[in-house]
Coordinates of C-alpha atoms in Angstrom, one line a residue:
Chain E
X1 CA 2.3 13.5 -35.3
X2 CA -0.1 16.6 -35.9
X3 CA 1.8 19.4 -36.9
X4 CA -0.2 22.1 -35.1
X5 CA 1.9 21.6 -32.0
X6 CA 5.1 21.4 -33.4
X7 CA 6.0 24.8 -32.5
X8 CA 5.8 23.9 -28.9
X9 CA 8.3 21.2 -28.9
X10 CA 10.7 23.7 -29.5
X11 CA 10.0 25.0 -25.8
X12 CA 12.3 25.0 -23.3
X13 CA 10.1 22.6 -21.5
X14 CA 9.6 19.7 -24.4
X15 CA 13.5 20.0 -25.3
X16 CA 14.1 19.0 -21.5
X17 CA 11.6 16.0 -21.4
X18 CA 12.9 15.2 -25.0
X19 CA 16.7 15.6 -24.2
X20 CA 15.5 13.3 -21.2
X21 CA 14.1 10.6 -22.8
X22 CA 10.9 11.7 -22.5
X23 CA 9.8 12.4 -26.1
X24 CA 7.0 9.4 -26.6
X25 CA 5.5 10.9 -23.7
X26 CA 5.1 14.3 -25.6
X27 CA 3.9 12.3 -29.2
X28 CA 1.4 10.3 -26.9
X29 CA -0.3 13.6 -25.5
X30 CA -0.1 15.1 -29.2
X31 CA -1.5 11.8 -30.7
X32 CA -4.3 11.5 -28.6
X33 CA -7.8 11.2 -29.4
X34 CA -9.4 15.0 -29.3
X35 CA -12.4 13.7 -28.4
X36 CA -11.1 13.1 -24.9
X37 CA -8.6 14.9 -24.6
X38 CA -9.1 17.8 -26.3
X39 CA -7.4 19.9 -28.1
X40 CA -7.3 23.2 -25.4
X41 CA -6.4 20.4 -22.5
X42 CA -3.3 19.7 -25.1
X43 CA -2.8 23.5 -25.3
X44 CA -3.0 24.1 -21.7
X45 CA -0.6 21.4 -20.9
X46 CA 2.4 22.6 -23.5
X47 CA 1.3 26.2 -22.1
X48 CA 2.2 25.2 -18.9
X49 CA 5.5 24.1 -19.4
X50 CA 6.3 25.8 -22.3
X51 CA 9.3 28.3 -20.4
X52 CA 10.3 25.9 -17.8
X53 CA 14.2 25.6 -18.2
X54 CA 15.1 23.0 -15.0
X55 CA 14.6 19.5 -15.1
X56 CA 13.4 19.3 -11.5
X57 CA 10.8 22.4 -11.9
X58 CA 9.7 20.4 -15.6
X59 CA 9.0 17.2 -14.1
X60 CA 7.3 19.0 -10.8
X61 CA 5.2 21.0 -12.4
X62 CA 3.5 17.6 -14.9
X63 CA 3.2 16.1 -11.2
X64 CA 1.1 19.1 -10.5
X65 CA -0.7 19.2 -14.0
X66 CA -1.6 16.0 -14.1
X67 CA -3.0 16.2 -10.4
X68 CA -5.1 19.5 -11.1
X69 CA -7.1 20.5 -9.4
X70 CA -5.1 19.0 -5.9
X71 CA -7.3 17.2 -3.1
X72 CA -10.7 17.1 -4.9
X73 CA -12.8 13.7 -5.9
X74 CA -11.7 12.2 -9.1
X75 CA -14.7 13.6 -10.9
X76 CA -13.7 17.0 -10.4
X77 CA -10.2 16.5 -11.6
X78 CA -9.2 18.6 -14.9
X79 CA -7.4 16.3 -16.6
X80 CA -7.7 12.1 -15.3
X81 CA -10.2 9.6 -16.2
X82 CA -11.7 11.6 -19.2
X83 CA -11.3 8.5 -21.8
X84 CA -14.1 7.1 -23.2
X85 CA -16.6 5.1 -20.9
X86 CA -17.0 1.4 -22.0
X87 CA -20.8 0.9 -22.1
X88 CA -22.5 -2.2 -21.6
X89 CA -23.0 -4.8 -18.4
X90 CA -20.2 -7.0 -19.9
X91 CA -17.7 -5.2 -18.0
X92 CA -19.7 -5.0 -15.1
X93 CA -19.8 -8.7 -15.0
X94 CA -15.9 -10.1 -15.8
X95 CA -13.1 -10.4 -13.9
X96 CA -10.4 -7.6 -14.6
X97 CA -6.8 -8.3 -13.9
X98 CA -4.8 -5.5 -11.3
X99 CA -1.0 -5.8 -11.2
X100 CA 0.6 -3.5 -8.5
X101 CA 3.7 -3.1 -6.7
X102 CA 4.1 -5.6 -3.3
X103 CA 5.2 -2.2 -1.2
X104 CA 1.9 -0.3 -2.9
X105 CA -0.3 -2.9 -1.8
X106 CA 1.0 -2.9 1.8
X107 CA 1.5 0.2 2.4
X108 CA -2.5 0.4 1.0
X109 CA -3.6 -2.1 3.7
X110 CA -2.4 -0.5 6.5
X111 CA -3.9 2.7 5.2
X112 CA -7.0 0.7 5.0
X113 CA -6.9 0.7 9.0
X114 CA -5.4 4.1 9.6
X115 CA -9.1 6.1 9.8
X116 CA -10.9 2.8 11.6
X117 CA -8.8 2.6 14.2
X118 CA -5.5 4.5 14.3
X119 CA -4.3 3.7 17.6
X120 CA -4.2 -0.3 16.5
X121 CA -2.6 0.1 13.5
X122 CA 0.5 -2.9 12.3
X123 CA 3.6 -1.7 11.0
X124 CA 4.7 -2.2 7.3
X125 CA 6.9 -5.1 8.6
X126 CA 3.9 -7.3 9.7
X127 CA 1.4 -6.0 7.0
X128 CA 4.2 -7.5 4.2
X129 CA 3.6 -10.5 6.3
X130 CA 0.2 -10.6 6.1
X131 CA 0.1 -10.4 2.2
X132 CA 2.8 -12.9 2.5
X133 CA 0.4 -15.3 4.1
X134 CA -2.0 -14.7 1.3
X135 CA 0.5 -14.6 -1.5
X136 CA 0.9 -17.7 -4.0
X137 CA 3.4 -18.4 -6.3
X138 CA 1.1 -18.8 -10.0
X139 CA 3.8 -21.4 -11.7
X140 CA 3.1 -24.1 -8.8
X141 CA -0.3 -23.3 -7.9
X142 CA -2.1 -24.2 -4.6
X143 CA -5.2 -25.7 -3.0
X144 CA -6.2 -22.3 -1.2
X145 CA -9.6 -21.1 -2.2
X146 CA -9.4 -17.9 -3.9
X147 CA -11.7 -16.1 -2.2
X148 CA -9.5 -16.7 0.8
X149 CA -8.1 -13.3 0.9
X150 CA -11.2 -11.8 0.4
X151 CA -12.9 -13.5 3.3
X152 CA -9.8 -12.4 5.5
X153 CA -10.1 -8.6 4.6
X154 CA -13.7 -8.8 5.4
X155 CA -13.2 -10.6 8.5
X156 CA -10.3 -7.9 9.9
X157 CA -13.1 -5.3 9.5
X158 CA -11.7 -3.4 6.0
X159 CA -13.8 -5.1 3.2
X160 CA -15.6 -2.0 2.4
X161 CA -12.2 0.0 2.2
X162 CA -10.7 1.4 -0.5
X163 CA -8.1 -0.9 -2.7
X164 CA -6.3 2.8 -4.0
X165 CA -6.8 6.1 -3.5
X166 CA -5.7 6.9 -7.1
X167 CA -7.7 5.7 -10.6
X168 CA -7.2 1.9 -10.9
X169 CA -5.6 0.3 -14.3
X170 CA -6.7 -2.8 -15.0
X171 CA -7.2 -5.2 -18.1
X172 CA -8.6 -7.8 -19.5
X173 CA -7.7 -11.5 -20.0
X174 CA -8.6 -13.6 -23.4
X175 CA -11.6 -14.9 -21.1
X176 CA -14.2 -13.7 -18.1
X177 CA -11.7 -15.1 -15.9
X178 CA -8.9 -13.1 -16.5
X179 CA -5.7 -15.2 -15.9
X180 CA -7.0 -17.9 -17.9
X181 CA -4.2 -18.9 -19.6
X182 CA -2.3 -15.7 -19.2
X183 CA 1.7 -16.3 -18.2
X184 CA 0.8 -14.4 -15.4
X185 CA 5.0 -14.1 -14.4
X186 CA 5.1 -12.0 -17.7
X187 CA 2.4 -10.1 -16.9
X188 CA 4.7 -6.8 -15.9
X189 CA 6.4 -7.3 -19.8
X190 CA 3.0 -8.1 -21.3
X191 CA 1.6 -5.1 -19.5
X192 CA 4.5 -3.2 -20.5
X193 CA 4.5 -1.8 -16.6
X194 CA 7.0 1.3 -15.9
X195 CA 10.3 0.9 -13.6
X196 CA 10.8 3.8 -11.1
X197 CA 11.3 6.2 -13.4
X198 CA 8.5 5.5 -16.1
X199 CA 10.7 3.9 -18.8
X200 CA 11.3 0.2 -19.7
X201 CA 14.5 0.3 -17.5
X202 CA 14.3 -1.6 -14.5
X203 CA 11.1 -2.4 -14.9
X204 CA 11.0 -5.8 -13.0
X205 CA 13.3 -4.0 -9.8
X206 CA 10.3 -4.2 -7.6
X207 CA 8.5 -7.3 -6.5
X208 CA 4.8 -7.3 -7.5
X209 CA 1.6 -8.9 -7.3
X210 CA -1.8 -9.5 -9.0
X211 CA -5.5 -10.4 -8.7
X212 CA -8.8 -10.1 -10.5
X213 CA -11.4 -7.8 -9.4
X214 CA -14.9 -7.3 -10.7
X215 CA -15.8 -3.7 -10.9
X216 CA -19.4 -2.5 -9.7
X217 CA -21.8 -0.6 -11.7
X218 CA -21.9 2.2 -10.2
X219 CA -18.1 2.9 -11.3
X220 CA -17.3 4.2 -14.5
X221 CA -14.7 2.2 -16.5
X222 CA -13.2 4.2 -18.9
X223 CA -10.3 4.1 -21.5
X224 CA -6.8 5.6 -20.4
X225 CA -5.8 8.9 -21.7
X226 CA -1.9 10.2 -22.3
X227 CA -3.1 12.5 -18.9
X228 CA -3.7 9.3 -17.6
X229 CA -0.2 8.4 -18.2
X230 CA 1.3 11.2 -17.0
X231 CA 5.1 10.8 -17.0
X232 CA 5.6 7.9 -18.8
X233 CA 6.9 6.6 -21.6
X234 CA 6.2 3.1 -22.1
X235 CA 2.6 3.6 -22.3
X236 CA 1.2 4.2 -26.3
X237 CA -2.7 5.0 -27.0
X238 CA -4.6 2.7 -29.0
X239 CA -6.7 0.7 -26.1
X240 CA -4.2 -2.1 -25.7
X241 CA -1.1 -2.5 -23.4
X242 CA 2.1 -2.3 -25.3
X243 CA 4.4 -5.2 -24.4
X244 CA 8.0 -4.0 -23.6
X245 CA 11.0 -5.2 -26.0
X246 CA 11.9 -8.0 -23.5
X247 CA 8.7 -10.2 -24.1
X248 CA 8.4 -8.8 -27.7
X249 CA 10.0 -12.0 -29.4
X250 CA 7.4 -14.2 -27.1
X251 CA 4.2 -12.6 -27.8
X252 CA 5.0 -10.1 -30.4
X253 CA 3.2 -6.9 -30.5
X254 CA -0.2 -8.5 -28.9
X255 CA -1.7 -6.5 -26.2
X256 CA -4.6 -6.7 -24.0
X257 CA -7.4 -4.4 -23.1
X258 CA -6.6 -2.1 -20.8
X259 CA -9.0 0.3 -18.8
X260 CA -8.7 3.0 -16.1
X261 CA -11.3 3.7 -12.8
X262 CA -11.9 4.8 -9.3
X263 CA -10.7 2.3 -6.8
X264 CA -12.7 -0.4 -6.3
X265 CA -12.9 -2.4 -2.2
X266 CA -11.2 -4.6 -1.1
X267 CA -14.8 -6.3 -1.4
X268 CA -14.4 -6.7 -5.1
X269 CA -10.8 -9.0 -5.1
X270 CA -12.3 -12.2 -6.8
X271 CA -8.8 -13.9 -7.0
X272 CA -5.8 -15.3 -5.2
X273 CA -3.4 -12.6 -4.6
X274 CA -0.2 -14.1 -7.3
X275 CA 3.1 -13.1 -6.9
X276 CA 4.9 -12.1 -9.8
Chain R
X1 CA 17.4 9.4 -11.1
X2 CA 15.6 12.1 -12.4
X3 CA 14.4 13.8 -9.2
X4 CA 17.8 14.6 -7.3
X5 CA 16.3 18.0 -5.5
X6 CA 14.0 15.8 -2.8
X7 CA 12.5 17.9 -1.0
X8 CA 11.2 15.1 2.1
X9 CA 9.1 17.1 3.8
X10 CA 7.4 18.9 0.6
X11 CA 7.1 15.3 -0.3
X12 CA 5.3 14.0 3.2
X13 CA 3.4 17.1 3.8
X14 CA 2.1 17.7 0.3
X15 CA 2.9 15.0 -2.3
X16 CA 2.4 12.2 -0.8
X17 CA -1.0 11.2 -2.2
X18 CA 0.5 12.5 -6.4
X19 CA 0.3 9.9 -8.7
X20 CA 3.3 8.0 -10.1
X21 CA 2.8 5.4 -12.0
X22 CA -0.4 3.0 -13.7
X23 CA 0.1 0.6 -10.5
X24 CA -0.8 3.5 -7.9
X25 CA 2.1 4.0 -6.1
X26 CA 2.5 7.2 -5.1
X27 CA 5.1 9.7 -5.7
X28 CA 6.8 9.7 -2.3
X29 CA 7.2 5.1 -2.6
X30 CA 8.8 5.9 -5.8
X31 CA 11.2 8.4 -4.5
X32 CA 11.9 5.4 -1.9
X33 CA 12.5 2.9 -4.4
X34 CA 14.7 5.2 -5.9
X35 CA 17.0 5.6 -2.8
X36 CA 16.6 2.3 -2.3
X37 CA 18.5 1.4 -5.6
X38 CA 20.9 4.6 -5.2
X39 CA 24.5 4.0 -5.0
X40 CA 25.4 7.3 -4.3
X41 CA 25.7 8.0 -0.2
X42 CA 26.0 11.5 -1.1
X43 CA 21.8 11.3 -2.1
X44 CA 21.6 8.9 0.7
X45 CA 23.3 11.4 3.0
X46 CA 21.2 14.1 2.3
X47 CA 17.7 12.5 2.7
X48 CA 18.6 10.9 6.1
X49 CA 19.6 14.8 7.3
X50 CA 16.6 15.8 5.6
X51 CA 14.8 13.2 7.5
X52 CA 16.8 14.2 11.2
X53 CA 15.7 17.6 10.1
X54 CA 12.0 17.5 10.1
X55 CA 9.5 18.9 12.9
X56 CA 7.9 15.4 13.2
X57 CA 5.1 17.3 16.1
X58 CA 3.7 18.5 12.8
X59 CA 3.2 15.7 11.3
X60 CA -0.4 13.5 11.3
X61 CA -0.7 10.0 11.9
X62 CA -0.8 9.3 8.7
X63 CA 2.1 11.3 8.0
X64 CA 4.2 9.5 10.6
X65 CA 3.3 6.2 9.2
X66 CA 4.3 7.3 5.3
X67 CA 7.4 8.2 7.2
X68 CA 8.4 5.0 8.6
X69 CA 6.7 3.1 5.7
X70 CA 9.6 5.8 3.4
X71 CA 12.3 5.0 5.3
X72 CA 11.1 1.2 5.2
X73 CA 11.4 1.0 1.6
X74 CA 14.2 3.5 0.9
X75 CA 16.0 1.4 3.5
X76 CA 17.6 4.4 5.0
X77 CA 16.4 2.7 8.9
X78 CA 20.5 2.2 9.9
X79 CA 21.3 2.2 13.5
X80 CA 21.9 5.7 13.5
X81 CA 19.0 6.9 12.5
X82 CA 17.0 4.9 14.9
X83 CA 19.4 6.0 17.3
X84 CA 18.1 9.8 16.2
X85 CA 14.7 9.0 16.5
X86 CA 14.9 7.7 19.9
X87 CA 16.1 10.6 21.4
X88 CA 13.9 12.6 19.1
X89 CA 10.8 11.1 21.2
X90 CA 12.5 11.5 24.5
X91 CA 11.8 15.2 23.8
X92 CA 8.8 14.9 21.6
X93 CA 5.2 13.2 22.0
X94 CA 5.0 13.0 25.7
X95 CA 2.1 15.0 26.0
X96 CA -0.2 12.0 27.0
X97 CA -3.0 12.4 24.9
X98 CA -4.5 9.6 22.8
X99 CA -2.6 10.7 19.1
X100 CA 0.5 11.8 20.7
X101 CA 1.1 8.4 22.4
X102 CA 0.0 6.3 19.3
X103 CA 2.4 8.5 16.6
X104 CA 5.4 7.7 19.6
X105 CA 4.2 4.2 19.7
X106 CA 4.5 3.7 15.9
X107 CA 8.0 5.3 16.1
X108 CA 9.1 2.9 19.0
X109 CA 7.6 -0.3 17.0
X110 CA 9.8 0.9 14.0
X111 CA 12.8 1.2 16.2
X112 CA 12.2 -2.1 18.0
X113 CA 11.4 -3.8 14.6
X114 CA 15.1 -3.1 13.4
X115 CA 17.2 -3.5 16.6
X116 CA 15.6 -4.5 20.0
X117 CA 18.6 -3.8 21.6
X118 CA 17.5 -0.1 21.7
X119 CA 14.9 -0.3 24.3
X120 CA 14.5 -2.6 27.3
X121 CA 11.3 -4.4 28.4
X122 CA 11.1 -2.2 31.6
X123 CA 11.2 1.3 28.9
X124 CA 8.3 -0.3 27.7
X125 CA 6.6 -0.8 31.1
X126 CA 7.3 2.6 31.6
X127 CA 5.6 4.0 28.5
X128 CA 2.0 4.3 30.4
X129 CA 1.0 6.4 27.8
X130 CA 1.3 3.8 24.9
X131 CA 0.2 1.5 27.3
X132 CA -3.1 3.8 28.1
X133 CA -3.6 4.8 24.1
X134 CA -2.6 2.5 22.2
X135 CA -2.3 -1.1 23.8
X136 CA -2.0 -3.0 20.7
X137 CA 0.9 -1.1 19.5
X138 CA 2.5 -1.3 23.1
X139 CA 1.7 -5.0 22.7
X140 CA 3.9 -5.0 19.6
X141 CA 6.2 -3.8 20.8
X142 CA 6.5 -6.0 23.6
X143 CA 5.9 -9.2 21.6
X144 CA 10.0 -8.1 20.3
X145 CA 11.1 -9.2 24.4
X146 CA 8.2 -11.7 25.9
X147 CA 4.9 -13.0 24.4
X148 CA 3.6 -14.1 27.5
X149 CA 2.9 -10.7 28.3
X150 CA 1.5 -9.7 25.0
X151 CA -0.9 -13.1 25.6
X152 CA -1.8 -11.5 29.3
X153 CA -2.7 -8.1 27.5
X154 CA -4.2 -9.6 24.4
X155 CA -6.9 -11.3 27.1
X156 CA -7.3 -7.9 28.4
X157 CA -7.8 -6.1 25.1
X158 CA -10.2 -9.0 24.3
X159 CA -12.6 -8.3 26.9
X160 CA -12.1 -4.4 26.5
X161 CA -11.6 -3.8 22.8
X162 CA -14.9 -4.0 20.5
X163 CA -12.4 -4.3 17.4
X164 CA -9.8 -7.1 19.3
X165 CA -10.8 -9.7 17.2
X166 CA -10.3 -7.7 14.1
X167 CA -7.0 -6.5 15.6
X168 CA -6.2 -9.8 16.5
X169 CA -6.4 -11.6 13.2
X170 CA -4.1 -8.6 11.6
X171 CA -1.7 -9.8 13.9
X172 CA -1.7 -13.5 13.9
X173 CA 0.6 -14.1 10.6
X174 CA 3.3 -11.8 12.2
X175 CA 3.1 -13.6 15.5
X176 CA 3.3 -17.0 13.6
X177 CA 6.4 -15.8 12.0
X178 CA 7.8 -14.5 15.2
X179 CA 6.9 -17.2 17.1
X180 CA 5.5 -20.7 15.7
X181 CA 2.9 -22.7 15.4
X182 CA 3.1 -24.1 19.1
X183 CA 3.2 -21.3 21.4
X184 CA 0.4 -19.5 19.0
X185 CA -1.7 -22.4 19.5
X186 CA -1.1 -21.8 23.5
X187 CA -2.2 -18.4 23.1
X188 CA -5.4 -18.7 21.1
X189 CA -6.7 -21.7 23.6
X190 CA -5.6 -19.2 26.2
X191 CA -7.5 -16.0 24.6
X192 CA -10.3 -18.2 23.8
X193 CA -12.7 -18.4 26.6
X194 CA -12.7 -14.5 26.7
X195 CA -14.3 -14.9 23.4
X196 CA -17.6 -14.2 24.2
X197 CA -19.5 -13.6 20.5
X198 CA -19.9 -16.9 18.8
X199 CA -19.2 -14.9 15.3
X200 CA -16.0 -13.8 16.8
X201 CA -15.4 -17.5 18.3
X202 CA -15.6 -19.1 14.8
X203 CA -13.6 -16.3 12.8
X204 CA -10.5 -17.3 15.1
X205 CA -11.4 -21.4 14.7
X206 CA -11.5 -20.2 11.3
X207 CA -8.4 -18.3 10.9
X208 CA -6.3 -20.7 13.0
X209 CA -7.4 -23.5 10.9
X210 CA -6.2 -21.3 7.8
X211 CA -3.3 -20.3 8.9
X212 CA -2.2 -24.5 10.1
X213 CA -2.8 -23.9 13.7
X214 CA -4.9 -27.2 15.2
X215 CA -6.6 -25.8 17.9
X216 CA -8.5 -28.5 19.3
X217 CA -10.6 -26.4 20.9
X218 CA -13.9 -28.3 22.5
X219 CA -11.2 -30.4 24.5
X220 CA -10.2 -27.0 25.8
X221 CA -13.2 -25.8 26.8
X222 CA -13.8 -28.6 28.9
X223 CA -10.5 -28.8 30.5
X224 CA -10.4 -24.8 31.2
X225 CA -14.0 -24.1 32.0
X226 CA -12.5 -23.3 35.5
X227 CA -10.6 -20.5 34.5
X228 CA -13.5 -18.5 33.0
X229 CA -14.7 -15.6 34.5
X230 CA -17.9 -16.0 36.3
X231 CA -20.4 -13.5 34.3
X232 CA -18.3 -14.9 30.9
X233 CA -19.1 -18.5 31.8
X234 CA -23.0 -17.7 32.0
X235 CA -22.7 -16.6 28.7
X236 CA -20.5 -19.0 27.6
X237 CA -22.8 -22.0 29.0
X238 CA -25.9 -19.7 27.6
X239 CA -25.0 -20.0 24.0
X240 CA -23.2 -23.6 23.6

């Protein structure tokens, strides 16, 4: 760990997200690559909650931090999506794997309407259904064509919509087509994906799906940052996911590449939607 | 739980788009999930007064919906609370414009989706607004009592509504899961000859051939050409 912000994790601040369980979170953010995220973002974020002495305020203030500066386009954020860019058409050109939670993706889908035409808008009940419809269970497979969610999105009017309106994580599979031989039920271990309160705990409590999407050339994708993390402690730079303890004994340490960028459309699902 | 202090209307009104976690769900979901999993009542307790306290005439569209959507995931939506909320929009949301009658409608729907027992198909005759505003949220709602009248206003919307077809297909898996294969089937063949763009025509063949429903449809159009509206059946004739 480099020493020159060891003085700061004496702060009341630090000894709260350490004393909470929070201390890989810190070593991530000190252990970061400076030439991303550099070493006055690092001194602006320990100055920030350097005093803080409740762990409500500590934990309300990263939310802030790490959403600085509020309500502007991701390029004009302070602190997200400041990883390196990957160069090169390749990643332009395969599928990328997006795991997300069932609720997310609903709750996304109506959202998709809400601007277009408020007044018809489906509830959250009958949205679930209609992921439902599309969803398919990967250990028995299915005949339905996988663009077959795609073609419905575009067909209900919201193809052009946004999939998030947050930075997307994705990865990447041992092939162009990402789930290729991927245990794609494991995927939340092998992803090492947070529970609700960004630790291993729990992690599987909510029900969750995944697809492939191919990401345009005109977005960015860029390698995840601690600040990209925010309040987290499973995640660990490096490139790669880090695979929770649970799956460790099945594929050991191995993780895949793992990227960060603006929301792509709905346009750009190239997969079956899988439930996990 | 790390976050006991929730502060719901902080949350709604200013949070609700923060960032939680690398699969994009947002701050105020994961403050829902948390309840959700809560044992305590005491936590429990204080969101749903937190929830009876809040000015909901302040709040967007979109605000209303992360609302119901909130209390959808946290599942805090007990009888009581639905109970609240319908006499909240006794008060509230009567003002008869086009927003105010869609925000009540999505707050009925939500009601109605839980227990139908709290309105009556005539309250929802007598919700001209909704009906006015928002007519495929009113229809919705209504689908919860008698789906031959949400077939009779469906035809309606279809010759009215630019987007009915768009709206339509969003609504077809929740019908089918209300309702069945059979009596969807009678409503598409019914809604069909007011299809009058050919696109339109083949993304419901399409759709209801997805989603298992055998329409049969040229045999229909034979049989029902009667019932088409005079101008519709020019077209009709004009591009088969």
């Amino acid at each position: 760990m480099t020493k020159k912000y060891n003085h700061y994790l004496n702060s009341h601040g630090c000894k709260i997200l350490i004393s909470s369980g929070y201390e890989k979170m810190l070593e991530n953010i000190i252990e970061d690559d400076e030439n991303f995220i550099t070493e006055k973002m690092k001194t602006e974020f320990f100055e920030f909650i350097k005093d803080i002495n409740d762990e409500p305020e500590v934990f309300k203030l990263l939310y802030e931090f790490f959403d600085t500066p509020k309500n502007v386009p991701f390029n004009k954020k302070k602190y997200s999506l400041k990883g390196k860019i990957i160069d090169g058409n390749r990643i332009h050109s395969i599928e990328l794997g997006r795991v997300t939670r069932k609720s997310t993706f609903s709750i996304i889908f109506i959202n998709a309407f809400i601007k277009k035409i408020p007044d018809a808008i489906i509830s959250i009940n009958d949205s679930e259904t209609v992921i439902d419809k599309f969803l398919i269970d990967p250990l028995f497979g299915t005949n339905i064509d996988s663009t077959l969610f795609c073609e419905y999105v575009k067909d209900v009017g919201i193809g052009g919509e946004k999939i998030a309106s947050y930075p997307m994580w994705t990865f990447e599979g041992y092939d162009d087509k990402v789930f290729e031989g991927l245990p794609i039920k494991d995927l939340p271990c092998i992803l090492g994906l947070p529970g609700p309160e960004g630790t291993e705990k729990n992690y599987k409590s909510d029900k969750r799906i995944a697809f492939s999407i191919i990401v345009p050339s005109k977005i960015d994708v860029k390698k995840p940052t601690s600040f990209d993390a925010g309040i987290n402690t499973v995640w660990r730079p490096g490139g790669k996911t880090k695979p929770h303890n649970e799956c460790y004994k099945k594929y050991g340490s191995f993780g895949l590449e793992e990227y960060i960028h603006e929301p792509v459309t709905f346009n750009e699902i190239m997969s079956e939607l899988f439930e996990i | 739980m790390k976050e006991i202090k929730i502060d719901l209307n902080k949350l709604l009104k200013e949070d609700k788009d923060s960032i939680s976690n690398q699969e994009g769900q947002t701050k105020l979901f994961k403050i829902a999930e948390l309840i959700s999993a809560e044992t305590s009542t005491v936590i429990k307790e204080e969101v749903l007064q937190q929830i009876k306290r809040l000015i909901l005439t302040d709040f967007s569209l979109d605000e209303i919906n992360n609302l119901m959507s909130f209390i959808h995931y946290s599942r805090l939506g007990n009888d009581d609370l639905l109970l609240f909320l319908k006499n909240y929009i006794k008060i509230n949301f009567n003002l008869g414009t086009k927003e105010d009658a869609t925000k009540r409608g999505i707050i009925i729907r939500f009601i109605i989706e839980r227990n139908n027992k709290l309105f009556s198909l005539t309250d929802l005759r007598n919700e001209k607004y909704l009906f006015k505003h928002a007519q495929w949220i009113w229809t919705d709602c209504i689908s919860f009592y008698d789906f031959h009248i949400v077939i009779d206003a469906i035809a309606d919307l279809i010759t009215d509504d630019k987007n009915a077809i768009n709206n339509l297909l969003l609504r077809i898996p929740g019908y089918l899961k209300r309702f069945g294969v059979d009596e969807l089937r009678e409503a598409i063949i019914r809604w069909y000859p007011y299809i009058l763009s050919v696109e339109d025509r083949h993304k419901i063949n399409k759709w209801a051939k997805q989603l298992g429903i055998v329409l049969g449809i040229s045999l229909h159009v034979n049989s029902r050409i009667n019932e088409i509206p005079l101008e519709q059946e020019y077209i009709f004739n004009g591009t088969e």
